[in-house]
mmCIF file of C-alpha atoms in Angstrom:
data_model
loop_
_atom_site.group_PDB
_atom_site.id
_atom_site.type_symbol
_atom_site.label_atom_id
_atom_site.label_comp_id
_atom_site.label_asym_id
_atom_site.label_seq_id
_atom_site.Cartn_x
_atom_site.Cartn_y
_atom_site.Cartn_z
ATOM 1 C CA MET A 1 -46.888 2.210 27.773
ATOM 2 C CA LYS A 2 -47.219 -0.965 29.817
ATOM 3 C CA LYS A 3 -48.530 -2.768 26.746
ATOM 4 C CA HIS A 4 -45.558 -1.566 24.669
ATOM 5 C CA THR A 5 -43.087 -2.579 27.379
ATOM 6 C CA LEU A 6 -44.682 -6.009 27.566
ATOM 7 C CA ALA A 7 -44.506 -6.302 23.765
ATOM 8 C CA LEU A 8 -40.833 -5.389 23.812
ATOM 9 C CA GLY A 9 -40.105 -8.001 26.484
ATOM 10 C CA VAL A 10 -41.935 -10.712 24.578
ATOM 11 C CA SER A 11 -40.084 -9.756 21.373
ATOM 12 C CA ILE A 12 -36.725 -10.035 23.131
ATOM 13 C CA ALA A 13 -37.585 -13.445 24.509
ATOM 14 C CA LEU A 14 -38.802 -14.772 21.169
ATOM 15 C CA LEU A 15 -35.814 -13.435 19.219
ATOM 16 C CA SER A 16 -33.419 -14.786 21.840
ATOM 17 C CA THR A 17 -34.946 -18.249 21.438
ATOM 18 C CA TYR A 18 -34.785 -17.859 17.646
ATOM 19 C CA SER A 19 -31.087 -16.923 17.756
ATOM 20 C CA GLN A 20 -30.253 -20.038 19.776
ATOM 21 C CA ALA A 21 -32.215 -22.320 17.438
ATOM 22 C CA GLN A 22 -30.743 -20.948 14.195
ATOM 23 C CA THR A 23 -27.177 -22.187 14.680
ATOM 24 C CA SER A 24 -26.358 -21.859 10.981
ATOM 25 C CA SER A 25 -27.790 -18.335 10.653
ATOM 26 C CA GLU A 26 -25.659 -15.361 9.748
ATOM 27 C CA LYS A 27 -28.017 -12.921 11.510
ATOM 28 C CA GLU A 28 -27.200 -10.872 14.595
ATOM 29 C CA ILE A 29 -29.916 -10.053 17.139
ATOM 30 C CA TRP A 30 -29.587 -7.453 19.858
ATOM 31 C CA GLY A 31 -31.655 -5.787 22.545
ATOM 32 C CA GLY A 32 -30.850 -2.563 24.319
ATOM 33 C CA LEU A 33 -31.875 0.239 26.654
ATOM 34 C CA PHE A 34 -31.213 3.914 26.046
ATOM 35 C CA GLY A 35 -31.665 7.442 27.277
ATOM 36 C CA GLU A 36 -32.211 10.386 24.977
ATOM 37 C CA TYR A 37 -32.508 14.126 24.734
ATOM 38 C CA TYR A 38 -35.571 15.122 22.719
ATOM 39 C CA SER A 39 -36.280 18.557 21.226
ATOM 40 C CA VAL A 40 -39.922 19.106 20.262
ATOM 41 C CA TYR A 41 -41.206 21.815 17.891
ATOM 42 C CA PRO A 42 -42.088 24.783 20.190
ATOM 43 C CA GLU A 43 -45.483 25.584 18.587
ATOM 44 C CA LYS A 44 -46.616 21.981 18.407
ATOM 45 C CA PHE A 45 -49.175 22.277 21.220
ATOM 46 C CA GLU A 46 -50.562 25.782 20.518
ATOM 47 C CA PRO A 47 -52.851 27.312 21.596
ATOM 48 C CA ASN A 48 -52.184 25.189 24.690
ATOM 49 C CA THR A 49 -49.030 25.293 26.815
ATOM 50 C CA ALA A 50 -45.838 25.267 24.735
ATOM 51 C CA TYR A 51 -43.272 22.582 25.505
ATOM 52 C CA ASP A 52 -39.662 22.742 24.469
ATOM 53 C CA SER A 53 -37.401 19.788 25.177
ATOM 54 C CA GLY A 54 -36.865 17.035 27.659
ATOM 55 C CA MET A 55 -35.469 13.634 28.397
ATOM 56 C CA GLY A 56 -36.631 10.217 27.407
ATOM 57 C CA TRP A 57 -35.768 6.582 27.903
ATOM 58 C CA GLY A 58 -36.694 3.374 26.180
ATOM 59 C CA GLY A 59 -35.670 0.096 24.667
ATOM 60 C CA GLU A 60 -35.096 -1.483 21.288
ATOM 61 C CA ILE A 61 -34.773 -4.907 19.732
ATOM 62 C CA GLY A 62 -32.981 -5.273 16.423
ATOM 63 C CA MET A 63 -31.816 -7.813 13.904
ATOM 64 C CA LYS A 64 -28.962 -7.557 11.394
ATOM 65 C CA LEU A 65 -30.173 -9.530 8.384
ATOM 66 C CA THR A 66 -27.044 -9.140 6.240
ATOM 67 C CA PRO A 67 -23.685 -7.409 6.686
ATOM 68 C CA ASP A 68 -25.337 -4.325 5.119
ATOM 69 C CA TRP A 69 -28.953 -4.270 6.306
ATOM 70 C CA GLY A 70 -30.900 -4.609 9.536
ATOM 71 C CA PHE A 71 -34.095 -3.430 11.237
ATOM 72 C CA ARG A 72 -35.205 -2.633 14.758
ATOM 73 C CA PHE A 73 -38.361 -2.105 16.841
ATOM 74 C CA GLU A 74 -38.247 0.785 19.340
ATOM 75 C CA VAL A 75 -40.339 1.980 22.297
ATOM 76 C CA ALA A 76 -39.568 5.198 24.180
ATOM 77 C CA LYS A 77 -41.128 7.245 26.972
ATOM 78 C CA LEU A 78 -40.827 11.045 26.769
ATOM 79 C CA ASP A 79 -40.992 13.709 29.492
ATOM 80 C CA LEU A 80 -41.090 17.260 28.059
ATOM 81 C CA GLU A 81 -40.701 20.453 30.060
ATOM 82 C CA ALA A 82 -42.944 23.473 29.597
ATOM 83 C CA GLU A 83 -41.271 26.270 27.627
ATOM 84 C CA ARG A 84 -42.514 28.930 30.066
ATOM 85 C CA GLY A 85 -43.342 28.383 33.679
ATOM 86 C CA SER A 86 -43.589 25.023 35.360
ATOM 87 C CA GLY A 87 -45.148 21.818 34.279
ATOM 88 C CA SER A 88 -44.417 18.972 31.944
ATOM 89 C CA ILE A 89 -46.082 16.540 29.626
ATOM 90 C CA THR A 90 -45.310 12.852 29.271
ATOM 91 C CA GLY A 91 -45.892 10.551 26.366
ATOM 92 C CA GLU A 92 -44.457 7.747 24.356
ATOM 93 C CA ARG A 93 -43.071 6.889 20.940
ATOM 94 C CA ILE A 94 -43.167 3.547 19.171
ATOM 95 C CA GLY A 95 -41.987 2.532 15.708
ATOM 96 C CA VAL A 96 -39.663 0.617 13.427
ATOM 97 C CA ASP A 97 -36.499 1.552 11.503
ATOM 98 C CA ALA A 98 -34.450 0.108 8.667
ATOM 99 C CA LEU A 99 -30.682 0.322 9.217
ATOM 100 C CA TYR A 100 -28.031 0.460 6.483
ATOM 101 C CA PHE A 101 -24.500 -0.290 7.750
ATOM 102 C CA ILE A 102 -22.028 1.811 5.737
ATOM 103 C CA ASN A 103 -19.390 -0.363 4.038
ATOM 104 C CA GLN A 104 -20.429 -3.192 6.373
ATOM 105 C CA SER A 105 -18.989 -1.254 9.315
ATOM 106 C CA ASN A 106 -20.465 -0.345 12.707
ATOM 107 C CA TYR A 107 -21.647 3.027 11.372
ATOM 108 C CA TYR A 108 -25.152 3.159 9.932
ATOM 109 C CA ILE A 109 -27.876 5.311 8.434
ATOM 110 C CA PHE A 110 -31.424 4.617 9.598
ATOM 111 C CA GLY A 111 -34.928 5.695 8.741
ATOM 112 C CA GLY A 112 -38.428 4.590 9.615
ATOM 113 C CA LEU A 113 -41.937 5.392 10.797
ATOM 114 C CA LYS A 114 -42.956 6.318 14.335
ATOM 115 C CA ASN A 115 -46.155 6.983 16.252
ATOM 116 C CA GLN A 116 -45.763 9.634 18.938
ATOM 117 C CA ARG A 117 -48.441 10.046 21.610
ATOM 118 C CA LEU A 118 -48.401 13.163 23.784
ATOM 119 C CA ASP A 119 -51.581 15.254 24.044
ATOM 120 C CA GLU A 120 -52.672 13.382 20.918
ATOM 121 C CA SER A 121 -51.177 10.969 18.383
ATOM 122 C CA TYR A 122 -48.688 12.150 15.758
ATOM 123 C CA ARG A 123 -47.547 10.160 12.716
ATOM 124 C CA MET A 124 -43.837 10.800 12.030
ATOM 125 C CA ALA A 125 -40.950 9.759 9.819
ATOM 126 C CA ASP A 126 -37.378 9.743 11.113
ATOM 127 C CA LEU A 127 -33.909 9.801 9.538
ATOM 128 C CA GLY A 128 -30.596 9.635 11.360
ATOM 129 C CA LEU A 129 -27.015 8.478 11.823
ATOM 130 C CA GLY A 130 -25.769 6.006 14.395
ATOM 131 C CA ALA A 131 -22.907 3.811 15.504
ATOM 132 C CA HIS A 132 -22.435 0.594 17.457
ATOM 133 C CA TRP A 133 -19.316 0.795 19.624
ATOM 134 C CA GLN A 134 -18.211 -2.758 20.496
ATOM 135 C CA LEU A 135 -17.214 -3.260 24.129
ATOM 136 C CA SER A 136 -16.910 -7.040 23.743
ATOM 137 C CA ASP A 137 -18.345 -9.827 21.615
ATOM 138 C CA LYS A 138 -21.732 -9.393 23.318
ATOM 139 C CA TRP A 139 -21.900 -5.832 24.630
ATOM 140 C CA LYS A 140 -21.880 -2.553 22.717
ATOM 141 C CA ILE A 141 -22.730 1.103 23.151
ATOM 142 C CA ILE A 142 -25.331 2.695 20.868
ATOM 143 C CA SER A 143 -25.128 6.370 19.881
ATOM 144 C CA GLU A 144 -27.486 8.123 17.475
ATOM 145 C CA ILE A 145 -28.750 11.500 16.296
ATOM 146 C CA ALA A 146 -32.038 11.758 14.439
ATOM 147 C CA GLY A 147 -34.488 14.166 12.878
ATOM 148 C CA TYR A 148 -38.263 13.653 12.863
ATOM 149 C CA TYR A 149 -40.903 14.953 10.477
ATOM 150 C CA ASP A 150 -44.515 15.291 11.610
ATOM 151 C CA PHE A 151 -46.777 14.337 8.681
ATOM 152 C CA GLY A 152 -49.739 16.212 10.198
ATOM 153 C CA GLN A 153 -48.149 19.537 11.115
ATOM 154 C CA GLY A 154 -45.039 19.380 8.945
ATOM 155 C CA ASN A 155 -42.827 20.286 11.909
ATOM 156 C CA PRO A 156 -39.217 19.129 12.461
ATOM 157 C CA GLU A 157 -38.026 17.628 15.768
ATOM 158 C CA TYR A 158 -34.687 16.213 16.879
ATOM 159 C CA SER A 159 -33.151 13.746 19.301
ATOM 160 C CA ALA A 160 -29.775 12.479 20.519
ATOM 161 C CA LYS A 161 -29.606 8.991 21.978
ATOM 162 C CA LEU A 162 -27.065 7.007 23.997
ATOM 163 C CA GLY A 163 -27.574 3.467 25.173
ATOM 164 C CA VAL A 164 -26.186 0.006 25.706
ATOM 165 C CA ALA A 165 -27.117 -3.225 23.916
ATOM 166 C CA TYR A 166 -26.534 -6.936 24.320
ATOM 167 C CA SER A 167 -26.224 -9.369 21.376
ATOM 168 C CA PHE A 168 -28.362 -12.459 21.900
ATOM 169 C CA GLY A 169 -27.137 -14.227 18.812
ATOM 170 C CA LYS A 170 -24.349 -13.733 16.335
ATOM 171 C CA THR A 171 -24.169 -17.122 14.737
ATOM 172 C CA GLY A 172 -21.965 -17.279 11.693
ATOM 173 C CA GLY A 173 -20.502 -13.791 11.543
ATOM 174 C CA GLN A 174 -17.013 -15.190 11.656
ATOM 175 C CA ARG A 175 -17.785 -17.715 8.913
ATOM 176 C CA VAL A 176 -19.046 -15.222 6.349
ATOM 177 C CA ASN A 177 -15.596 -14.589 4.908
ATOM 178 C CA LYS A 178 -13.777 -17.671 6.158
ATOM 179 C CA ASP A 179 -11.136 -19.011 3.773
ATOM 180 C CA SER A 180 -9.873 -22.296 5.210
ATOM 181 C CA ASP A 181 -7.220 -22.990 2.556
ATOM 182 C CA ASN A 182 -6.129 -19.336 2.227
ATOM 183 C CA ASP A 183 -6.492 -19.308 -1.550
ATOM 184 C CA GLY A 184 -8.414 -16.020 -1.660
ATOM 185 C CA VAL A 185 -11.818 -17.631 -2.297
ATOM 186 C CA ILE A 186 -14.175 -17.829 0.697
ATOM 187 C CA ASP A 187 -15.397 -21.265 1.724
ATOM 188 C CA GLN A 188 -18.995 -20.633 0.617
ATOM 189 C CA ARG A 189 -17.775 -20.172 -2.979
ATOM 190 C CA ASP A 190 -14.779 -22.526 -2.950
ATOM 191 C CA LEU A 191 -15.451 -25.552 -5.178
ATOM 192 C CA CYS A 192 -11.987 -26.949 -4.500
ATOM 193 C CA PRO A 193 -11.272 -26.806 -0.743
ATOM 194 C CA ASN A 194 -7.817 -27.579 0.617
ATOM 195 C CA THR A 195 -5.845 -26.405 -2.425
ATOM 196 C CA ALA A 196 -2.093 -26.381 -1.853
ATOM 197 C CA PHE A 197 -0.733 -23.275 -0.118
ATOM 198 C CA GLY A 198 0.487 -20.697 -2.621
ATOM 199 C CA ALA A 199 -1.288 -22.279 -5.582
ATOM 200 C CA THR A 200 -2.835 -19.933 -8.143
ATOM 201 C CA VAL A 201 -6.586 -20.530 -8.319
ATOM 202 C CA ASP A 202 -9.531 -19.463 -10.466
ATOM 203 C CA VAL A 203 -12.711 -17.736 -9.251
ATOM 204 C CA ASP A 204 -14.038 -21.084 -7.976
ATOM 205 C CA GLY A 205 -10.950 -21.716 -5.828
ATOM 206 C CA CYS A 206 -9.556 -24.462 -8.064
ATOM 207 C CA ALA A 207 -5.858 -24.558 -8.876
ATOM 208 C CA LEU A 208 -4.858 -23.326 -12.313
ATOM 209 C CA LYS A 209 -2.375 -25.211 -14.431
ATOM 210 C CA ALA A 210 0.941 -23.490 -13.801
ATOM 211 C CA THR A 211 2.622 -22.003 -16.880
ATOM 212 C CA ASP A 212 6.235 -20.925 -17.234
ATOM 213 C CA SER A 213 6.487 -19.026 -20.507
ATOM 214 C CA ASP A 214 10.236 -18.294 -20.341
ATOM 215 C CA LYS A 215 11.121 -21.748 -18.964
ATOM 216 C CA ASP A 216 13.131 -20.326 -16.068
ATOM 217 C CA GLY A 217 11.555 -22.552 -13.410
ATOM 218 C CA VAL A 218 9.307 -19.828 -11.954
ATOM 219 C CA ILE A 219 5.614 -19.915 -12.921
ATOM 220 C CA ASP A 220 4.213 -16.866 -14.701
ATOM 221 C CA ALA A 221 1.977 -15.952 -11.745
ATOM 222 C CA LYS A 222 5.075 -15.339 -9.599
ATOM 223 C CA ASP A 223 7.550 -14.323 -12.328
ATOM 224 C CA GLN A 224 8.517 -10.659 -11.930
ATOM 225 C CA CYS A 225 10.969 -10.765 -14.852
ATOM 226 C CA ALA A 226 9.344 -12.264 -17.915
ATOM 227 C CA ASN A 227 11.428 -13.465 -20.870
ATOM 228 C CA THR A 228 14.720 -13.963 -19.040
ATOM 229 C CA PRO A 229 17.456 -15.503 -21.242
ATOM 230 C CA MET A 230 17.364 -19.311 -21.355
ATOM 231 C CA ASN A 231 20.895 -19.739 -19.971
ATOM 232 C CA ASP A 232 20.553 -17.290 -17.055
ATOM 233 C CA LYS A 233 20.272 -18.520 -13.504
ATOM 234 C CA VAL A 234 17.275 -16.839 -11.795
ATOM 235 C CA ASP A 235 16.138 -16.069 -8.254
ATOM 236 C CA ALA A 236 12.786 -16.918 -6.620
ATOM 237 C CA ASN A 237 11.148 -14.016 -8.495
ATOM 238 C CA GLY A 238 12.285 -15.254 -11.890
ATOM 239 C CA CYS A 239 14.905 -12.503 -12.342
ATOM 240 C CA SER A 240 18.459 -13.095 -13.603
ATOM 241 C CA ILE A 241 21.146 -13.384 -10.940
ATOM 242 C CA PHE A 242 24.170 -11.168 -11.589
ATOM 243 C CA THR A 243 27.713 -11.108 -10.310
ATOM 244 C CA GLU A 244 30.166 -8.208 -10.574
ATOM 245 C CA GLU A 245 33.353 -8.519 -12.599
ATOM 246 C CA SER A 246 36.153 -6.065 -13.422
ATOM 247 C CA LYS A 247 37.170 -5.468 -17.027
ATOM 248 C CA THR A 248 40.387 -3.623 -17.889
ATOM 249 C CA MET A 249 41.571 -2.153 -21.187
ATOM 250 C CA SER A 250 45.116 -0.928 -21.807
ATOM 251 C CA LEU A 251 46.890 1.104 -24.481
ATOM 252 C CA LYS A 252 50.614 1.342 -25.244
ATOM 253 C CA ILE A 253 52.342 3.864 -27.552
ATOM 254 C CA LEU A 254 56.101 4.213 -28.216
ATOM 255 C CA PHE A 255 58.019 7.455 -28.852
ATOM 256 C CA ASP A 256 61.236 8.499 -30.605
ATOM 257 C CA ASN A 257 64.271 9.559 -28.613
ATOM 258 C CA ASN A 258 63.904 12.963 -26.908
ATOM 259 C CA SER A 259 60.420 13.367 -28.438
ATOM 260 C CA SER A 260 56.812 13.649 -27.260
ATOM 261 C CA LYS A 261 55.328 13.712 -30.767
ATOM 262 C CA LEU A 262 52.928 10.967 -31.777
ATOM 263 C CA LYS A 263 53.650 8.966 -34.907
ATOM 264 C CA ASN A 264 53.157 5.482 -36.243
ATOM 265 C CA ILE A 265 50.143 5.070 -33.945
ATOM 266 C CA ASP A 266 48.343 1.733 -34.027
ATOM 267 C CA SER A 267 44.901 3.172 -34.790
ATOM 268 C CA ALA A 268 43.166 -0.174 -34.165
ATOM 269 C CA SER A 269 44.497 -0.337 -30.603
ATOM 270 C CA VAL A 270 43.507 3.280 -29.962
ATOM 271 C CA GLN A 271 40.013 2.653 -31.384
ATOM 272 C CA GLU A 272 39.563 -0.386 -29.146
ATOM 273 C CA PHE A 273 40.571 1.679 -26.114
ATOM 274 C CA VAL A 274 38.188 4.497 -27.097
ATOM 275 C CA ASP A 275 35.292 2.071 -27.702
ATOM 276 C CA PHE A 276 35.769 0.637 -24.219
ATOM 277 C CA MET A 277 35.589 4.102 -22.641
ATOM 278 C CA ARG A 278 32.460 4.952 -24.646
ATOM 279 C CA ARG A 279 30.744 1.699 -23.665
ATOM 280 C CA TYR A 280 31.465 2.275 -19.980
ATOM 281 C CA GLY A 281 30.783 5.970 -19.716
ATOM 282 C CA SER A 282 31.364 6.223 -15.972
ATOM 283 C CA THR A 283 35.009 5.130 -16.188
ATOM 284 C CA ASP A 284 38.174 7.261 -16.044
ATOM 285 C CA ALA A 285 41.546 6.472 -17.618
ATOM 286 C CA VAL A 286 45.069 7.130 -16.343
ATOM 287 C CA ILE A 287 47.764 7.823 -18.968
ATOM 288 C CA GLU A 288 51.252 7.099 -17.611
ATOM 289 C CA GLY A 289 54.258 8.612 -19.390
ATOM 290 C CA TYR A 290 57.796 7.104 -19.212
ATOM 291 C CA ALA A 291 61.311 7.881 -20.422
ATOM 292 C CA SER A 292 64.458 5.849 -21.090
ATOM 293 C CA ALA A 293 67.546 6.030 -18.860
ATOM 294 C CA PRO A 294 69.794 8.398 -20.886
ATOM 295 C CA GLY A 295 69.550 12.038 -19.813
ATOM 296 C CA THR A 296 69.112 13.694 -16.466
ATOM 297 C CA GLU A 297 66.411 12.574 -14.080
ATOM 298 C CA GLN A 298 64.739 16.009 -14.132
ATOM 299 C CA TYR A 299 64.664 16.121 -17.928
ATOM 300 C CA ASN A 300 63.272 12.602 -18.228
ATOM 301 C CA MET A 301 60.511 13.407 -15.744
ATOM 302 C CA LYS A 302 59.490 16.462 -17.769
ATOM 303 C CA LEU A 303 59.590 14.480 -21.019
ATOM 304 C CA SER A 304 57.411 11.686 -19.583
ATOM 305 C CA VAL A 305 54.758 14.192 -18.525
ATOM 306 C CA GLU A 306 54.757 15.744 -22.023
ATOM 307 C CA ARG A 307 54.316 12.303 -23.603
ATOM 308 C CA ALA A 308 51.339 11.478 -21.345
ATOM 309 C CA GLU A 309 49.792 14.896 -22.022
ATOM 310 C CA ALA A 310 50.252 14.456 -25.790
ATOM 311 C CA VAL A 311 48.225 11.230 -25.751
ATOM 312 C CA ARG A 312 45.597 12.853 -23.547
ATOM 313 C CA GLN A 313 45.141 15.715 -26.011
ATOM 314 C CA TYR A 314 45.045 13.276 -28.921
ATOM 315 C CA LEU A 315 42.158 11.309 -27.372
ATOM 316 C CA VAL A 316 40.249 14.506 -26.581
ATOM 317 C CA GLU A 317 40.724 16.169 -29.994
ATOM 318 C CA GLN A 318 40.512 13.153 -32.299
ATOM 319 C CA TYR A 319 37.947 10.994 -30.462
ATOM 320 C CA ASN A 320 36.000 13.541 -28.392
ATOM 321 C CA ILE A 321 36.720 11.832 -25.071
ATOM 322 C CA ASP A 322 35.815 14.134 -22.169
ATOM 323 C CA SER A 323 39.085 15.589 -20.855
ATOM 324 C CA ALA A 324 37.770 15.229 -17.278
ATOM 325 C CA ARG A 325 37.906 11.448 -17.734
ATOM 326 C CA LEU A 326 41.614 11.434 -18.660
ATOM 327 C CA GLU A 327 44.487 11.946 -16.223
ATOM 328 C CA ALA A 328 48.089 12.397 -17.488
ATOM 329 C CA VAL A 329 50.907 11.388 -15.108
ATOM 330 C CA GLY A 330 54.692 11.277 -15.678
ATOM 331 C CA TYR A 331 57.083 8.779 -14.067
ATOM 332 C CA GLY A 332 60.324 9.673 -15.849
ATOM 333 C CA GLU A 333 62.874 6.858 -15.782
ATOM 334 C CA THR A 334 61.617 5.346 -12.507
ATOM 335 C CA LYS A 335 59.846 2.335 -14.060
ATOM 336 C CA LEU A 336 62.090 0.969 -16.792
ATOM 337 C CA LEU A 337 60.839 -2.083 -18.646
ATOM 338 C CA ASP A 338 64.352 -3.024 -19.662
ATOM 339 C CA LYS A 339 67.385 -1.782 -17.703
ATOM 340 C CA ALA A 340 69.959 -2.781 -20.308
ATOM 341 C CA ASN A 341 71.963 0.046 -21.889
ATOM 342 C CA THR A 342 71.043 -0.878 -25.445
ATOM 343 C CA ARG A 343 69.133 0.759 -28.278
ATOM 344 C CA GLU A 344 66.389 -1.879 -28.047
ATOM 345 C CA ALA A 345 66.027 -1.366 -24.295
ATOM 346 C CA HIS A 346 65.835 2.417 -24.650
ATOM 347 C CA GLN A 347 63.149 2.015 -27.366
ATOM 348 C CA LYS A 348 60.977 -0.111 -25.056
ATOM 349 C CA ASN A 349 61.232 2.422 -22.241
ATOM 350 C CA ARG A 350 60.196 5.476 -24.334
ATOM 351 C CA ARG A 351 56.439 4.916 -23.972
ATOM 352 C CA ILE A 352 53.054 5.696 -22.483
ATOM 353 C CA GLU A 353 50.746 3.144 -20.911
ATOM 354 C CA ALA A 354 47.064 3.918 -20.407
ATOM 355 C CA TYR A 355 44.633 1.900 -18.311
ATOM 356 C CA VAL A 356 40.869 1.994 -17.741
ATOM 357 C CA THR A 357 38.852 -0.403 -15.556
ATOM 358 C CA ALA A 358 35.090 -0.956 -15.466
ATOM 359 C CA THR A 359 33.027 -2.961 -12.988
ATOM 360 C CA VAL A 360 30.219 -4.726 -14.854
ATOM 361 C CA LYS A 361 27.358 -7.037 -13.957
ATOM 362 C CA ILE A 362 27.545 -10.440 -15.558
ATOM 363 C CA ALA A 363 24.563 -12.788 -15.592
ATOM 364 C CA VAL A 364 25.262 -16.069 -13.815
ATOM 365 C CA SER A 365 24.758 -19.042 -16.111
ATOM 366 C CA LYS A 366 22.842 -22.144 -15.100
#
């Protein structure tokens, strides 16, 4: 055991010197001490005294060759308790492991070959899971569980380990994925360092010639709205800028004296009004009925309502406009267009007026 301890100490010293000399290396070197719980196969020593489990301690020196792979050399001293009665047996274990770091993280799978010496020597293979828990840039905790297979007897054994390690050298770990110009290509592969911020680059880190297919002033790489109209003003994402405007359509129909029947309707005006309502399907129209001054106020109010309702029914039945979108209201003689007591004035006042307003988005021109 003294020879193995001496070998471990020499290895640590040599690897520490190596880590200081290799200033451009991307390797990480660590050394650590650990304690472990070890469970031995109960019938391993038959017909002699059977031993069960016990504690151990030891040290390791390891090197991370790449972000994925590493190896380590390990020496441990074991102290196993007798399964029945008193007594114990001491021994040692020495070997090497390959470590695979899962997704380049601090969690790893390891496996290797070990030589265990208790009452005699045993050749073993091990396989386990472990983790390095970083305390600081230099210090970390090591935790592992492992299974062992004895090639001679074919017996399984197990251990759980907890220790602490110190990194002697980690030269270059921060430079592995460094991207000085922030173009998405790491420095080791960047053939065009210091490209302008925000520039689109190829796999070698060199700026691509910017293209603007729809000529809106925003390059294709950043254009979220391709093929915008040539005359539209666009935002930083290449999308048309809109403003809201109100559009209103009106309809006017005249009636005979004392009548709410429709006749001599200007079908073109009605069709234009209907087309507007169909184009803007979320709009509602108000149909206002009016009467001329002759007659009582109560009668004229009733007549104006009938005129508004007549137009409402006409739009529903002849043009299939949803009745819920049409409101008929009567105002009687309260809103005369012409207050003169003449035939022409009375004709102007016998009417309905319908209005519908839509709020629409209009693209802003350059």
